[in-house]
PDB file of C-alpha atoms in Angstrom:
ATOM      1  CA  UNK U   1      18.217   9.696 -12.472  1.00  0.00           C
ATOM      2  CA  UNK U   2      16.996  10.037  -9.077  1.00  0.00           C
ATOM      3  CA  UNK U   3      15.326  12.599  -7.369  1.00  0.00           C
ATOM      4  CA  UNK U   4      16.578  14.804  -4.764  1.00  0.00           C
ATOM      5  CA  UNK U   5      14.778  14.489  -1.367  1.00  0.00           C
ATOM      6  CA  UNK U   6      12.690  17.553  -1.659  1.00  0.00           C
ATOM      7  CA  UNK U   7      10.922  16.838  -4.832  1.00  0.00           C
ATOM      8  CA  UNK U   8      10.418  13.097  -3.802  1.00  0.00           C
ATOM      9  CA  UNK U   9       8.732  14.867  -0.093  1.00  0.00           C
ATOM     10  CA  UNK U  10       6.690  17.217  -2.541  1.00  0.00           C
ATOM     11  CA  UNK U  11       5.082  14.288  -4.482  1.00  0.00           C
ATOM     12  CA  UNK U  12       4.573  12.050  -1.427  1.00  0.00           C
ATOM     13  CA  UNK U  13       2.342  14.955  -0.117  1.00  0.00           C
ATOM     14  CA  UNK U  14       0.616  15.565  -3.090  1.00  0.00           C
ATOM     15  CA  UNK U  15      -0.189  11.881  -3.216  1.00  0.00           C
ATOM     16  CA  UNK U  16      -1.585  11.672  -0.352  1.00  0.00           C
ATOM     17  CA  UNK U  17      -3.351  15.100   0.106  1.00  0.00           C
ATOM     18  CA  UNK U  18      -6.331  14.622  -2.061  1.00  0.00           C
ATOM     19  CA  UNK U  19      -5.527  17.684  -4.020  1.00  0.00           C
ATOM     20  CA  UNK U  20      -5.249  18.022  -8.087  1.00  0.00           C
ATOM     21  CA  UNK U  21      -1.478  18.686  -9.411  1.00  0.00           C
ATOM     22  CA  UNK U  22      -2.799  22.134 -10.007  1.00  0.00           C
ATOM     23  CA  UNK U  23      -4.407  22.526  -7.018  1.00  0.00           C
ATOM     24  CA  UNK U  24      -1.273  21.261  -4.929  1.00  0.00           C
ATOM     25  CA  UNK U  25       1.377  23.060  -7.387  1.00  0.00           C
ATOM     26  CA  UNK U  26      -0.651  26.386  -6.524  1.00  0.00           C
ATOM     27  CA  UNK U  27      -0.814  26.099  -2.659  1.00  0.00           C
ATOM     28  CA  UNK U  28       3.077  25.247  -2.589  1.00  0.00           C
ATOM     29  CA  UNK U  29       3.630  27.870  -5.235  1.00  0.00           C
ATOM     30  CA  UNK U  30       5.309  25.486  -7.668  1.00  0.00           C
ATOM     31  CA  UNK U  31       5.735  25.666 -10.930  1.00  0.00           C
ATOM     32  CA  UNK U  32       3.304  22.883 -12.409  1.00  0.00           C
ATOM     33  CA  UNK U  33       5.452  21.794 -15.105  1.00  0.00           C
ATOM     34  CA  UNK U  34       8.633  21.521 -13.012  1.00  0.00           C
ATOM     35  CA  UNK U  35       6.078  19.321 -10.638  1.00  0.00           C
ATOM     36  CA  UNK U  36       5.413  17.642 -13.607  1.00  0.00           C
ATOM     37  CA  UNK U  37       8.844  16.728 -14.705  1.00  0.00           C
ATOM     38  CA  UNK U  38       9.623  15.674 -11.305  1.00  0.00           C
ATOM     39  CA  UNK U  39       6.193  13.296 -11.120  1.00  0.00           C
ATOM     40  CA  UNK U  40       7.779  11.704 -14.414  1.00  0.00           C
ATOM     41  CA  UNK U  41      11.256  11.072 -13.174  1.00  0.00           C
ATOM     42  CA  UNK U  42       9.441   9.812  -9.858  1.00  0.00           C
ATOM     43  CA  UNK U  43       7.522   7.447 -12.138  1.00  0.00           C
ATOM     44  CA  UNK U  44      10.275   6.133 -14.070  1.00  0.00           C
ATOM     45  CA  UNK U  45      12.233   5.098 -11.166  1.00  0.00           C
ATOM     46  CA  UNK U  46      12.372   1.176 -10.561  1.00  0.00           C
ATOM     47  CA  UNK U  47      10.404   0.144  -8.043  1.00  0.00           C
ATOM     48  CA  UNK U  48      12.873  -1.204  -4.780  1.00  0.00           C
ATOM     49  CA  UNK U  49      13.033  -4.985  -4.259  1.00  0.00           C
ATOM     50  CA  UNK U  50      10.824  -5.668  -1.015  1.00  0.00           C
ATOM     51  CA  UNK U  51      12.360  -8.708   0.647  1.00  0.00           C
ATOM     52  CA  UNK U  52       9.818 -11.732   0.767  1.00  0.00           C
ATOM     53  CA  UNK U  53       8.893 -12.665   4.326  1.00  0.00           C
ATOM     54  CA  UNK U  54       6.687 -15.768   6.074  1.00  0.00           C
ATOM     55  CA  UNK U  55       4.738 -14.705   8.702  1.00  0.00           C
ATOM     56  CA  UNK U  56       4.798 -17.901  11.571  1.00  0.00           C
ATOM     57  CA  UNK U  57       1.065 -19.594  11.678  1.00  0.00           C
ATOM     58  CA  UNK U  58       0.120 -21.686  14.091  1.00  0.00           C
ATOM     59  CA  UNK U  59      -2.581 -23.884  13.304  1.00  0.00           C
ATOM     60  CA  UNK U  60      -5.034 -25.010  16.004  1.00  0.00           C
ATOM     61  CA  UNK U  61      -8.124 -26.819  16.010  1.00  0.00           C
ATOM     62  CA  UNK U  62     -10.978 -25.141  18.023  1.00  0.00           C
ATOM     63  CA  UNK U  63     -14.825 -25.544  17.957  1.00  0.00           C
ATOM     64  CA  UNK U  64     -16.973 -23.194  16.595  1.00  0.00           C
ATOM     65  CA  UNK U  65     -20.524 -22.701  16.721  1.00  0.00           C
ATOM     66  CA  UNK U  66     -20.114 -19.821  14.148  1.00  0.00           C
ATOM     67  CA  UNK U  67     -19.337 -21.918  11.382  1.00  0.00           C
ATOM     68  CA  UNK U  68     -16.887 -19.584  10.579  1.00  0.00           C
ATOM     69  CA  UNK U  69     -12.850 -19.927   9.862  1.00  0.00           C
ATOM     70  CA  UNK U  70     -10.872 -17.631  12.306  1.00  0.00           C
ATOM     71  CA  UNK U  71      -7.488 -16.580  10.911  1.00  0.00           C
ATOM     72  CA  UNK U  72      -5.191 -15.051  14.377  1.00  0.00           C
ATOM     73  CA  UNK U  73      -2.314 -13.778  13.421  1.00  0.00           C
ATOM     74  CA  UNK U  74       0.760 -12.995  15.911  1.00  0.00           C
ATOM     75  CA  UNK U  75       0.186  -9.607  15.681  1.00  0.00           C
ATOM     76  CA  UNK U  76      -3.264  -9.570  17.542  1.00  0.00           C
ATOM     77  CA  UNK U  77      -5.241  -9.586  13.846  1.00  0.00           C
ATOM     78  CA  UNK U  78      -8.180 -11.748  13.376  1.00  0.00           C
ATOM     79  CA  UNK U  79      -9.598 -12.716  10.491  1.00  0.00           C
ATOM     80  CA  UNK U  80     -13.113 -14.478  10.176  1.00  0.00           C
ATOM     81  CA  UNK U  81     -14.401 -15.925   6.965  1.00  0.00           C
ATOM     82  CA  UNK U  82     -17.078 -18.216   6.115  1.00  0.00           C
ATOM     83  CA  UNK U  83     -16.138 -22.172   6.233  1.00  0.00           C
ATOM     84  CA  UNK U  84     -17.602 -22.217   2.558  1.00  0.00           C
ATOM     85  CA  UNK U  85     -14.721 -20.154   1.556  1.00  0.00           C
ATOM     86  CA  UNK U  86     -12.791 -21.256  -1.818  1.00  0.00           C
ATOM     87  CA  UNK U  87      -9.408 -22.179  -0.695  1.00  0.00           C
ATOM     88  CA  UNK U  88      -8.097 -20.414  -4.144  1.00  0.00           C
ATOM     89  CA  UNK U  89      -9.688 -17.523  -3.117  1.00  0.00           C
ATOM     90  CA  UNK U  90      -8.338 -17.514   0.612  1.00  0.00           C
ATOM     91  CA  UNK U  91      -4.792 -18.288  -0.960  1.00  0.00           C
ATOM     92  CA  UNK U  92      -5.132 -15.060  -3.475  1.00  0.00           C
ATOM     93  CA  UNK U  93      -5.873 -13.049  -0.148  1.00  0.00           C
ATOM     94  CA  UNK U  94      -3.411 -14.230   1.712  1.00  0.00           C
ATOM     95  CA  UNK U  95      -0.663 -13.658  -0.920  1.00  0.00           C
ATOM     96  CA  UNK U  96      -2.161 -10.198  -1.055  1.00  0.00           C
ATOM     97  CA  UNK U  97      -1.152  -9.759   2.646  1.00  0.00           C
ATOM     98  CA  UNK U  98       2.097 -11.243   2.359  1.00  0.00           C
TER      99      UNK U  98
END
């Protein structure tokens, strides 16, 4: 069962306003246990299938007298870590931001 658009916009806001149910159910005058109903459809929905994608790395080898690791991506990002980094660790990370 999915949920019309304006529900789905109500809980988005709430989400991301900070505010209790309550709170946000009594500044929209809603009815809190229609927002609740809605908040449990919302939740029972799967979650959509985000396509995989590989970001492009180039790898070059430049000095540094940090003794750091320096991670550019193509986006303008930089990323500095430690050369004593754990390479399982920097993997985890880096699957995170995948």
């Amino acid at each position: 069962m999915a949920l019309p658009t304006d529900p789905q916009k109500h809980i988005e806001t709430w989400q991301s306003s900070g505010l209790s149910q309550v709170a946000y159910c009594r500044q929209h005058k809603l009815n809190s246990k229609t927002f609740a109903n809605w908040l449990r459809v919302y939740r029972s929905q799967p979650v959509a299938a985000v396509a995989s994608t590989l970001i492009p790395v180039e790898i070059k080898l430049e000095p540094s007298s940090l003794g750091s690791l320096c991670l550019r991506c193509p986006q303008g990002h930089t990323l500095e870590l430690p050369t004593e980094i754990s390479p399982q660790w920097l993997g985890k990370l880096l699957k995170c931001l995948d």
